[in-house]
Amino acid sequence: MAILPSDTNTELLLVSFLKQQIASTDSTPSFGPKTPGLREGSTAWITAVAHLAMTFTPRNGLTSSKAISCRLPRPTAFPAVSLTRPVAIQISPPSCQGCHINSSLSPVVVTGGCGFTGFHLVTGILELEPDCTIHVIDINTNRNRVAGAHPKTVFHLACPDSTVKQPAVFKRVNVVGARNLVAAARKTVHVFVNTTISSVVHDNKSDLRDADETLPVLKYPTQKRVYTLTKAEADAHIKAANREGGDNASMLTVELRPGTIFGPRDTICMGKIIANARAGKANIQMGPGNNYYDFVYVSNLVDANILAAKALLNAYGKPTPPNDMRVDGEAFNVTNDEHVEFWEFQRAIAALIKRVLGYKPKVGIDEGLAVAGKWFMEEANKAK
């Protein structure tokens, strides 16, 4: 097994998991500057990650839970927003549960690999492929040079904090960073999985009920959030790179639009909810409390990322499949199959991704809250 983080910060983040989860003793992971593939030098990948690695506002975790379409605007009354499968697209069960499940993802690049979702994705990949070579690129590292990286699979999770009032940062990281990544990826990458935000179809004030992937991406002036506009621009650029060289040996891309992500290590959604509760603010409710809201437990989003990558690997180098079987070039909502009222949890309908990728959330809302809540309590006790 070869794990290639960029410095000791990454090592500290990943090593605790590895010690607990990797039972084999005959394959020892290595970290740090001495790891093969981290030699100095200028490559396309160094250029590609320059904006991703150097222009972030330091943070811990992704910001999708701050910007998704089912995130309800503050501080006024909430519109109703829920995601579901599209009516206009009929998707047959995919083959991704069978023939391509054994297709290796390695070598892999994970941008934002030290963030909330990125950490769990690295964990999930290693559980599936203990021998997978993973190059982690993140603002939390100071050695984002991966001169030895010739990745086959890219998982793009990196993004700046959507609450930062610096539109120029959004442009540099989301748009320029994505363009640089795509430019570098064209040389060796087979599949490119882009985790983005669902708010590209939401104006942050109107009700969205059973929203699906057939809704158009909003542009200015309908969409006024600079962060969302830059994410949409980046998404369009990544999508345009799909099969741009034809069917043979051309990179395939897919776009995932998650609901509000929650789970252990989440400082954006659950972290702030718990902080407010501790501050005695949990008794404040905005609106009547009957508006729908979509969540996704972080490990379920990890499953969706891996299933999407596997589906693209199976399609790589082959003719474009029929629309009802196609994954590449498409966008998929990813939820927990339980879109719920904002203040209370109730059963709802899954997104299209469940049928296309064979995606089914393994961790329910109640179980996810229990696991994440336990983690937060343990962390609080450690801090005492």
JSON list of C-alpha atoms in Angstrom, two decimals, residues 174-374:
[
{"chain": "A", "resi": 174, "resn": "ASN", "atom": "CA", "xyz": [-13.57, 27.31, -7.99]},
{"chain": "A", "resi": 175, "resn": "VAL", "atom": "CA", "xyz": [-13.11, 28.43, -11.59]},
{"chain": "A", "resi": 176, "resn": "VAL", "atom": "CA", "xyz": [-9.37, 28.82, -12.23]},
{"chain": "A", "resi": 177, "resn": "GLY", "atom": "CA", "xyz": [-8.58, 25.85, -10.00]},
{"chain": "A", "resi": 178, "resn": "ALA", "atom": "CA", "xyz": [-11.03, 23.63, -11.87]},
{"chain": "A", "resi": 179, "resn": "ARG", "atom": "CA", "xyz": [-9.64, 24.71, -15.24]},
{"chain": "A", "resi": 180, "resn": "ASN", "atom": "CA", "xyz": [-6.10, 23.94, -14.13]},
{"chain": "A", "resi": 181, "resn": "LEU", "atom": "CA", "xyz": [-7.13, 20.55, -12.80]},
{"chain": "A", "resi": 182, "resn": "VAL", "atom": "CA", "xyz": [-8.87, 19.62, -16.03]},
{"chain": "A", "resi": 183, "resn": "ALA", "atom": "CA", "xyz": [-5.88, 20.76, -18.09]},
{"chain": "A", "resi": 184, "resn": "ALA", "atom": "CA", "xyz": [-3.56, 18.54, -16.08]},
{"chain": "A", "resi": 185, "resn": "ALA", "atom": "CA", "xyz": [-6.01, 15.65, -15.94]},
{"chain": "A", "resi": 186, "resn": "ARG", "atom": "CA", "xyz": [-6.26, 15.29, -19.71]},
{"chain": "A", "resi": 187, "resn": "LYS", "atom": "CA", "xyz": [-2.85, 13.57, -19.87]},
{"chain": "A", "resi": 188, "resn": "THR", "atom": "CA", "xyz": [-3.47, 10.48, -17.76]},
{"chain": "A", "resi": 189, "resn": "VAL", "atom": "CA", "xyz": [-6.86, 10.64, -16.06]},
{"chain": "A", "resi": 190, "resn": "HIS", "atom": "CA", "xyz": [-9.60, 8.23, -17.10]},
{"chain": "A", "resi": 191, "resn": "VAL", "atom": "CA", "xyz": [-12.36, 9.43, -14.77]},
{"chain": "A", "resi": 192, "resn": "PHE", "atom": "CA", "xyz": [-13.05, 12.74, -13.03]},
{"chain": "A", "resi": 193, "resn": "VAL", "atom": "CA", "xyz": [-15.69, 12.81, -10.27]},
{"chain": "A", "resi": 194, "resn": "ASN", "atom": "CA", "xyz": [-16.72, 16.36, -9.40]},
{"chain": "A", "resi": 195, "resn": "THR", "atom": "CA", "xyz": [-18.57, 16.89, -6.11]},
{"chain": "A", "resi": 196, "resn": "THR", "atom": "CA", "xyz": [-20.29, 20.24, -6.39]},
{"chain": "A", "resi": 197, "resn": "ILE", "atom": "CA", "xyz": [-23.37, 21.92, -4.86]},
{"chain": "A", "resi": 198, "resn": "SER", "atom": "CA", "xyz": [-27.10, 21.61, -5.50]},
{"chain": "A", "resi": 199, "resn": "SER", "atom": "CA", "xyz": [-27.77, 25.33, -5.26]},
{"chain": "A", "resi": 200, "resn": "VAL", "atom": "CA", "xyz": [-26.84, 25.73, -8.91]},
{"chain": "A", "resi": 201, "resn": "VAL", "atom": "CA", "xyz": [-30.55, 25.14, -9.61]},
{"chain": "A", "resi": 202, "resn": "HIS", "atom": "CA", "xyz": [-31.90, 27.18, -6.68]},
{"chain": "A", "resi": 203, "resn": "ASP", "atom": "CA", "xyz": [-32.26, 30.94, -6.25]},
{"chain": "A", "resi": 204, "resn": "ASN", "atom": "CA", "xyz": [-32.16, 30.62, -2.43]},
{"chain": "A", "resi": 205, "resn": "LYS", "atom": "CA", "xyz": [-35.63, 32.10, -1.95]},
{"chain": "A", "resi": 206, "resn": "SER", "atom": "CA", "xyz": [-38.18, 30.17, -4.03]},
{"chain": "A", "resi": 207, "resn": "ASP", "atom": "CA", "xyz": [-39.76, 26.89, -3.01]},
{"chain": "A", "resi": 208, "resn": "LEU", "atom": "CA", "xyz": [-38.36, 23.78, -4.69]},
{"chain": "A", "resi": 209, "resn": "ARG", "atom": "CA", "xyz": [-40.46, 20.65, -4.27]},
{"chain": "A", "resi": 210, "resn": "ASP", "atom": "CA", "xyz": [-39.22, 17.31, -5.59]},
{"chain": "A", "resi": 211, "resn": "ALA", "atom": "CA", "xyz": [-36.46, 19.15, -7.44]},
{"chain": "A", "resi": 212, "resn": "ASP", "atom": "CA", "xyz": [-34.52, 16.96, -9.84]},
{"chain": "A", "resi": 213, "resn": "GLU", "atom": "CA", "xyz": [-31.58, 17.04, -12.22]},
{"chain": "A", "resi": 214, "resn": "THR", "atom": "CA", "xyz": [-33.72, 18.25, -15.13]},
{"chain": "A", "resi": 215, "resn": "LEU", "atom": "CA", "xyz": [-33.95, 21.74, -13.62]},
{"chain": "A", "resi": 216, "resn": "PRO", "atom": "CA", "xyz": [-31.75, 24.26, -15.44]},
{"chain": "A", "resi": 217, "resn": "VAL", "atom": "CA", "xyz": [-28.62, 25.70, -13.88]},
{"chain": "A", "resi": 218, "resn": "LEU", "atom": "CA", "xyz": [-29.43, 29.28, -12.92]},
{"chain": "A", "resi": 219, "resn": "LYS", "atom": "CA", "xyz": [-27.44, 32.22, -14.23]},
{"chain": "A", "resi": 220, "resn": "TYR", "atom": "CA", "xyz": [-27.16, 35.83, -13.15]},
{"chain": "A", "resi": 221, "resn": "PRO", "atom": "CA", "xyz": [-29.36, 37.77, -12.36]},
{"chain": "A", "resi": 222, "resn": "THR", "atom": "CA", "xyz": [-31.69, 34.92, -11.30]},
{"chain": "A", "resi": 223, "resn": "GLN", "atom": "CA", "xyz": [-28.80, 33.44, -9.36]},
{"chain": "A", "resi": 224, "resn": "LYS", "atom": "CA", "xyz": [-27.18, 36.17, -7.28]},
{"chain": "A", "resi": 225, "resn": "ARG", "atom": "CA", "xyz": [-24.80, 34.20, -5.04]},
{"chain": "A", "resi": 226, "resn": "VAL", "atom": "CA", "xyz": [-21.26, 34.66, -6.35]},
{"chain": "A", "resi": 227, "resn": "TYR", "atom": "CA", "xyz": [-20.14, 31.40, -4.77]},
{"chain": "A", "resi": 228, "resn": "THR", "atom": "CA", "xyz": [-22.85, 29.42, -6.56]},
{"chain": "A", "resi": 229, "resn": "LEU", "atom": "CA", "xyz": [-22.22, 31.18, -9.87]},
{"chain": "A", "resi": 230, "resn": "THR", "atom": "CA", "xyz": [-18.52, 30.28, -9.73]},
{"chain": "A", "resi": 231, "resn": "LYS", "atom": "CA", "xyz": [-19.31, 26.67, -8.86]},
{"chain": "A", "resi": 232, "resn": "ALA", "atom": "CA", "xyz": [-21.69, 26.48, -11.82]},
{"chain": "A", "resi": 233, "resn": "GLU", "atom": "CA", "xyz": [-19.01, 27.90, -14.11]},
{"chain": "A", "resi": 234, "resn": "ALA", "atom": "CA", "xyz": [-16.51, 25.33, -12.87]},
{"chain": "A", "resi": 235, "resn": "ASP", "atom": "CA", "xyz": [-19.06, 22.52, -13.27]},
{"chain": "A", "resi": 236, "resn": "ALA", "atom": "CA", "xyz": [-19.70, 23.54, -16.87]},
{"chain": "A", "resi": 237, "resn": "HIS", "atom": "CA", "xyz": [-15.98, 23.49, -17.66]},
{"chain": "A", "resi": 238, "resn": "ILE", "atom": "CA", "xyz": [-15.53, 20.03, -16.15]},
{"chain": "A", "resi": 239, "resn": "LYS", "atom": "CA", "xyz": [-18.59, 18.72, -17.96]},
{"chain": "A", "resi": 240, "resn": "ALA", "atom": "CA", "xyz": [-17.30, 20.12, -21.27]},
{"chain": "A", "resi": 241, "resn": "ALA", "atom": "CA", "xyz": [-14.16, 18.00, -20.84]},
{"chain": "A", "resi": 242, "resn": "ASN", "atom": "CA", "xyz": [-16.22, 14.81, -20.92]},
{"chain": "A", "resi": 243, "resn": "ARG", "atom": "CA", "xyz": [-15.39, 12.75, -24.03]},
{"chain": "A", "resi": 244, "resn": "GLU", "atom": "CA", "xyz": [-13.92, 15.85, -25.67]},
{"chain": "A", "resi": 245, "resn": "GLY", "atom": "CA", "xyz": [-11.43, 13.64, -27.52]},
{"chain": "A", "resi": 246, "resn": "GLY", "atom": "CA", "xyz": [-14.06, 11.21, -28.75]},
{"chain": "A", "resi": 247, "resn": "ASP", "atom": "CA", "xyz": [-15.05, 7.82, -27.40]},
{"chain": "A", "resi": 248, "resn": "ASN", "atom": "CA", "xyz": [-11.58, 6.29, -27.42]},
{"chain": "A", "resi": 249, "resn": "ALA", "atom": "CA", "xyz": [-9.27, 7.00, -24.47]},
{"chain": "A", "resi": 250, "resn": "SER", "atom": "CA", "xyz": [-11.00, 10.27, -23.60]},
{"chain": "A", "resi": 251, "resn": "MET", "atom": "CA", "xyz": [-11.52, 11.41, -20.00]},
{"chain": "A", "resi": 252, "resn": "LEU", "atom": "CA", "xyz": [-15.00, 10.88, -18.57]},
{"chain": "A", "resi": 253, "resn": "THR", "atom": "CA", "xyz": [-16.54, 13.24, -16.02]},
{"chain": "A", "resi": 254, "resn": "VAL", "atom": "CA", "xyz": [-19.58, 13.19, -13.74]},
{"chain": "A", "resi": 255, "resn": "GLU", "atom": "CA", "xyz": [-21.11, 15.74, -11.38]},
{"chain": "A", "resi": 256, "resn": "LEU", "atom": "CA", "xyz": [-22.50, 14.92, -7.92]},
{"chain": "A", "resi": 257, "resn": "ARG", "atom": "CA", "xyz": [-24.79, 17.39, -6.14]},
{"chain": "A", "resi": 258, "resn": "PRO", "atom": "CA", "xyz": [-25.13, 16.37, -2.48]},
{"chain": "A", "resi": 259, "resn": "GLY", "atom": "CA", "xyz": [-27.69, 17.37, 0.10]},
{"chain": "A", "resi": 260, "resn": "THR", "atom": "CA", "xyz": [-26.45, 18.89, 3.35]},
{"chain": "A", "resi": 261, "resn": "ILE", "atom": "CA", "xyz": [-23.54, 16.69, 4.39]},
{"chain": "A", "resi": 262, "resn": "PHE", "atom": "CA", "xyz": [-23.29, 15.61, 8.02]},
{"chain": "A", "resi": 263, "resn": "GLY", "atom": "CA", "xyz": [-21.34, 13.15, 10.12]},
{"chain": "A", "resi": 264, "resn": "PRO", "atom": "CA", "xyz": [-18.24, 12.85, 12.31]},
{"chain": "A", "resi": 265, "resn": "ARG", "atom": "CA", "xyz": [-15.71, 15.66, 11.77]},
{"chain": "A", "resi": 266, "resn": "ASP", "atom": "CA", "xyz": [-18.44, 17.91, 10.36]},
{"chain": "A", "resi": 267, "resn": "THR", "atom": "CA", "xyz": [-17.86, 21.44, 11.63]},
{"chain": "A", "resi": 268, "resn": "ILE", "atom": "CA", "xyz": [-20.23, 23.11, 9.19]},
{"chain": "A", "resi": 269, "resn": "CYS", "atom": "CA", "xyz": [-23.65, 21.51, 9.75]},
{"chain": "A", "resi": 270, "resn": "MET", "atom": "CA", "xyz": [-23.75, 19.46, 12.95]},
{"chain": "A", "resi": 271, "resn": "GLY", "atom": "CA", "xyz": [-20.82, 21.28, 14.47]},
{"chain": "A", "resi": 272, "resn": "LYS", "atom": "CA", "xyz": [-22.66, 24.60, 14.41]},
{"chain": "A", "resi": 273, "resn": "ILE", "atom": "CA", "xyz": [-25.96, 23.05, 15.47]},
{"chain": "A", "resi": 274, "resn": "ILE", "atom": "CA", "xyz": [-24.30, 21.51, 18.52]},
{"chain": "A", "resi": 275, "resn": "ALA", "atom": "CA", "xyz": [-22.46, 24.74, 19.28]},
{"chain": "A", "resi": 276, "resn": "ASN", "atom": "CA", "xyz": [-25.75, 26.64, 19.22]},
{"chain": "A", "resi": 277, "resn": "ALA", "atom": "CA", "xyz": [-27.38, 24.05, 21.45]},
{"chain": "A", "resi": 278, "resn": "ARG", "atom": "CA", "xyz": [-24.59, 24.39, 23.98]},
{"chain": "A", "resi": 279, "resn": "ALA", "atom": "CA", "xyz": [-25.03, 28.14, 23.88]},
{"chain": "A", "resi": 280, "resn": "GLY", "atom": "CA", "xyz": [-28.72, 27.78, 24.73]},
{"chain": "A", "resi": 281, "resn": "LYS", "atom": "CA", "xyz": [-29.94, 28.71, 21.26]},
{"chain": "A", "resi": 282, "resn": "ALA", "atom": "CA", "xyz": [-31.56, 25.39, 20.31]},
{"chain": "A", "resi": 283, "resn": "ASN", "atom": "CA", "xyz": [-35.03, 26.70, 21.15]},
{"chain": "A", "resi": 284, "resn": "ILE", "atom": "CA", "xyz": [-35.13, 29.08, 18.18]},
{"chain": "A", "resi": 285, "resn": "GLN", "atom": "CA", "xyz": [-37.16, 28.00, 15.13]},
{"chain": "A", "resi": 286, "resn": "MET", "atom": "CA", "xyz": [-37.46, 29.85, 11.83]},
{"chain": "A", "resi": 287, "resn": "GLY", "atom": "CA", "xyz": [-40.89, 29.51, 10.20]},
{"chain": "A", "resi": 288, "resn": "PRO", "atom": "CA", "xyz": [-43.59, 26.89, 10.88]},
{"chain": "A", "resi": 289, "resn": "GLY", "atom": "CA", "xyz": [-41.18, 23.96, 10.71]},
{"chain": "A", "resi": 290, "resn": "ASN", "atom": "CA", "xyz": [-42.91, 22.06, 7.89]},
{"chain": "A", "resi": 291, "resn": "ASN", "atom": "CA", "xyz": [-40.48, 22.83, 5.07]},
{"chain": "A", "resi": 292, "resn": "TYR", "atom": "CA", "xyz": [-38.62, 19.93, 3.49]},
{"chain": "A", "resi": 293, "resn": "TYR", "atom": "CA", "xyz": [-34.86, 19.65, 3.65]},
{"chain": "A", "resi": 294, "resn": "ASP", "atom": "CA", "xyz": [-32.37, 17.11, 2.30]},
{"chain": "A", "resi": 295, "resn": "PHE", "atom": "CA", "xyz": [-29.37, 15.65, 4.11]},
{"chain": "A", "resi": 296, "resn": "VAL", "atom": "CA", "xyz": [-26.76, 13.06, 3.19]},
{"chain": "A", "resi": 297, "resn": "TYR", "atom": "CA", "xyz": [-24.60, 11.19, 5.68]},
{"chain": "A", "resi": 298, "resn": "VAL", "atom": "CA", "xyz": [-20.95, 11.55, 4.73]},
{"chain": "A", "resi": 299, "resn": "SER", "atom": "CA", "xyz": [-20.25, 7.83, 4.21]},
{"chain": "A", "resi": 300, "resn": "ASN", "atom": "CA", "xyz": [-23.23, 7.63, 1.85]},
{"chain": "A", "resi": 301, "resn": "LEU", "atom": "CA", "xyz": [-21.73, 10.46, -0.20]},
{"chain": "A", "resi": 302, "resn": "VAL", "atom": "CA", "xyz": [-18.45, 8.53, -0.21]},
{"chain": "A", "resi": 303, "resn": "ASP", "atom": "CA", "xyz": [-20.30, 5.50, -1.60]},
{"chain": "A", "resi": 304, "resn": "ALA", "atom": "CA", "xyz": [-21.80, 7.69, -4.32]},
{"chain": "A", "resi": 305, "resn": "ASN", "atom": "CA", "xyz": [-18.36, 9.02, -5.28]},
{"chain": "A", "resi": 306, "resn": "ILE", "atom": "CA", "xyz": [-16.87, 5.55, -5.52]},
{"chain": "A", "resi": 307, "resn": "LEU", "atom": "CA", "xyz": [-19.85, 4.12, -7.43]},
{"chain": "A", "resi": 308, "resn": "ALA", "atom": "CA", "xyz": [-19.67, 7.02, -9.87]},
{"chain": "A", "resi": 309, "resn": "ALA", "atom": "CA", "xyz": [-15.95, 6.45, -10.43]},
{"chain": "A", "resi": 310, "resn": "LYS", "atom": "CA", "xyz": [-16.50, 2.74, -10.96]},
{"chain": "A", "resi": 311, "resn": "ALA", "atom": "CA", "xyz": [-19.27, 3.42, -13.46]},
{"chain": "A", "resi": 312, "resn": "LEU", "atom": "CA", "xyz": [-17.00, 5.77, -15.41]},
{"chain": "A", "resi": 313, "resn": "LEU", "atom": "CA", "xyz": [-14.15, 3.26, -15.39]},
{"chain": "A", "resi": 314, "resn": "ASN", "atom": "CA", "xyz": [-16.51, 0.71, -16.88]},
{"chain": "A", "resi": 315, "resn": "ALA", "atom": "CA", "xyz": [-17.50, 3.16, -19.63]},
{"chain": "A", "resi": 316, "resn": "TYR", "atom": "CA", "xyz": [-13.97, 4.41, -20.36]},
{"chain": "A", "resi": 317, "resn": "GLY", "atom": "CA", "xyz": [-12.81, 3.79, -23.93]},
{"chain": "A", "resi": 318, "resn": "LYS", "atom": "CA", "xyz": [-16.24, 2.56, -25.00]},
{"chain": "A", "resi": 319, "resn": "PRO", "atom": "CA", "xyz": [-18.88, 4.17, -27.23]},
{"chain": "A", "resi": 320, "resn": "THR", "atom": "CA", "xyz": [-21.31, 6.57, -25.61]},
{"chain": "A", "resi": 321, "resn": "PRO", "atom": "CA", "xyz": [-24.06, 4.49, -23.98]},
{"chain": "A", "resi": 322, "resn": "PRO", "atom": "CA", "xyz": [-27.79, 5.14, -24.43]},
{"chain": "A", "resi": 323, "resn": "ASN", "atom": "CA", "xyz": [-29.15, 8.03, -22.40]},
{"chain": "A", "resi": 324, "resn": "ASP", "atom": "CA", "xyz": [-31.00, 5.71, -20.02]},
{"chain": "A", "resi": 325, "resn": "MET", "atom": "CA", "xyz": [-27.71, 4.04, -19.07]},
{"chain": "A", "resi": 326, "resn": "ARG", "atom": "CA", "xyz": [-25.37, 6.98, -19.23]},
{"chain": "A", "resi": 327, "resn": "VAL", "atom": "CA", "xyz": [-23.36, 8.25, -16.27]},
{"chain": "A", "resi": 328, "resn": "ASP", "atom": "CA", "xyz": [-20.59, 10.32, -17.89]},
{"chain": "A", "resi": 329, "resn": "GLY", "atom": "CA", "xyz": [-21.46, 13.92, -18.63]},
{"chain": "A", "resi": 330, "resn": "GLU", "atom": "CA", "xyz": [-24.42, 13.76, -16.26]},
{"chain": "A", "resi": 331, "resn": "ALA", "atom": "CA", "xyz": [-25.29, 15.40, -12.93]},
{"chain": "A", "resi": 332, "resn": "PHE", "atom": "CA", "xyz": [-26.84, 13.51, -10.02]},
{"chain": "A", "resi": 333, "resn": "ASN", "atom": "CA", "xyz": [-28.48, 14.64, -6.80]},
{"chain": "A", "resi": 334, "resn": "VAL", "atom": "CA", "xyz": [-27.16, 12.69, -3.82]},
{"chain": "A", "resi": 335, "resn": "THR", "atom": "CA", "xyz": [-29.35, 12.58, -0.72]},
{"chain": "A", "resi": 336, "resn": "ASN", "atom": "CA", "xyz": [-29.97, 10.19, 2.15]},
{"chain": "A", "resi": 337, "resn": "ASP", "atom": "CA", "xyz": [-33.17, 8.86, 0.60]},
{"chain": "A", "resi": 338, "resn": "GLU", "atom": "CA", "xyz": [-34.95, 10.70, 3.42]},
{"chain": "A", "resi": 339, "resn": "HIS", "atom": "CA", "xyz": [-35.77, 14.27, 2.52]},
{"chain": "A", "resi": 340, "resn": "VAL", "atom": "CA", "xyz": [-37.40, 15.53, 5.64]},
{"chain": "A", "resi": 341, "resn": "GLU", "atom": "CA", "xyz": [-39.14, 18.46, 7.20]},
{"chain": "A", "resi": 342, "resn": "PHE", "atom": "CA", "xyz": [-36.56, 20.95, 8.33]},
{"chain": "A", "resi": 343, "resn": "TRP", "atom": "CA", "xyz": [-37.25, 20.47, 12.01]},
{"chain": "A", "resi": 344, "resn": "GLU", "atom": "CA", "xyz": [-38.44, 16.86, 12.02]},
{"chain": "A", "resi": 345, "resn": "PHE", "atom": "CA", "xyz": [-37.30, 13.77, 10.11]},
{"chain": "A", "resi": 346, "resn": "GLN", "atom": "CA", "xyz": [-39.77, 11.94, 7.87]},
{"chain": "A", "resi": 347, "resn": "ARG", "atom": "CA", "xyz": [-39.55, 9.44, 5.04]},
{"chain": "A", "resi": 348, "resn": "ALA", "atom": "CA", "xyz": [-39.22, 10.64, 1.42]},
{"chain": "A", "resi": 349, "resn": "ILE", "atom": "CA", "xyz": [-38.14, 9.61, -2.08]},
{"chain": "A", "resi": 350, "resn": "ALA", "atom": "CA", "xyz": [-34.57, 8.93, -3.28]},
{"chain": "A", "resi": 351, "resn": "ALA", "atom": "CA", "xyz": [-32.73, 10.88, -5.97]},
{"chain": "A", "resi": 352, "resn": "LEU", "atom": "CA", "xyz": [-32.09, 9.55, -9.47]},
{"chain": "A", "resi": 353, "resn": "ILE", "atom": "CA", "xyz": [-28.61, 8.43, -8.50]},
{"chain": "A", "resi": 354, "resn": "LYS", "atom": "CA", "xyz": [-30.03, 5.42, -6.64]},
{"chain": "A", "resi": 355, "resn": "ARG", "atom": "CA", "xyz": [-31.03, 3.82, -9.93]},
{"chain": "A", "resi": 356, "resn": "VAL", "atom": "CA", "xyz": [-28.21, 4.94, -12.18]},
{"chain": "A", "resi": 357, "resn": "LEU", "atom": "CA", "xyz": [-25.24, 4.07, -9.97]},
{"chain": "A", "resi": 358, "resn": "GLY", "atom": "CA", "xyz": [-26.81, 1.41, -7.81]},
{"chain": "A", "resi": 359, "resn": "TYR", "atom": "CA", "xyz": [-26.60, 3.90, -4.96]},
{"chain": "A", "resi": 360, "resn": "LYS", "atom": "CA", "xyz": [-28.52, 3.13, -1.79]},
{"chain": "A", "resi": 361, "resn": "PRO", "atom": "CA", "xyz": [-27.76, 4.95, 1.46]},
{"chain": "A", "resi": 362, "resn": "LYS", "atom": "CA", "xyz": [-26.33, 2.47, 3.95]},
{"chain": "A", "resi": 363, "resn": "VAL", "atom": "CA", "xyz": [-26.55, 4.80, 6.94]},
{"chain": "A", "resi": 364, "resn": "GLY", "atom": "CA", "xyz": [-29.95, 6.25, 7.86]},
{"chain": "A", "resi": 365, "resn": "ILE", "atom": "CA", "xyz": [-30.56, 9.69, 9.30]},
{"chain": "A", "resi": 366, "resn": "ASP", "atom": "CA", "xyz": [-31.15, 8.40, 12.83]},
{"chain": "A", "resi": 367, "resn": "GLU", "atom": "CA", "xyz": [-28.08, 6.15, 12.78]},
{"chain": "A", "resi": 368, "resn": "GLY", "atom": "CA", "xyz": [-25.95, 8.89, 11.25]},
{"chain": "A", "resi": 369, "resn": "LEU", "atom": "CA", "xyz": [-27.01, 11.39, 13.89]},
{"chain": "A", "resi": 370, "resn": "ALA", "atom": "CA", "xyz": [-26.24, 8.87, 16.63]},
{"chain": "A", "resi": 371, "resn": "VAL", "atom": "CA", "xyz": [-22.75, 8.13, 15.28]},
{"chain": "A", "resi": 372, "resn": "ALA", "atom": "CA", "xyz": [-21.93, 11.77, 14.61]},
{"chain": "A", "resi": 373, "resn": "GLY", "atom": "CA", "xyz": [-23.37, 12.90, 17.93]},
{"chain": "A", "resi": 374, "resn": "LYS", "atom": "CA", "xyz": [-21.25, 10.35, 19.78]}
]
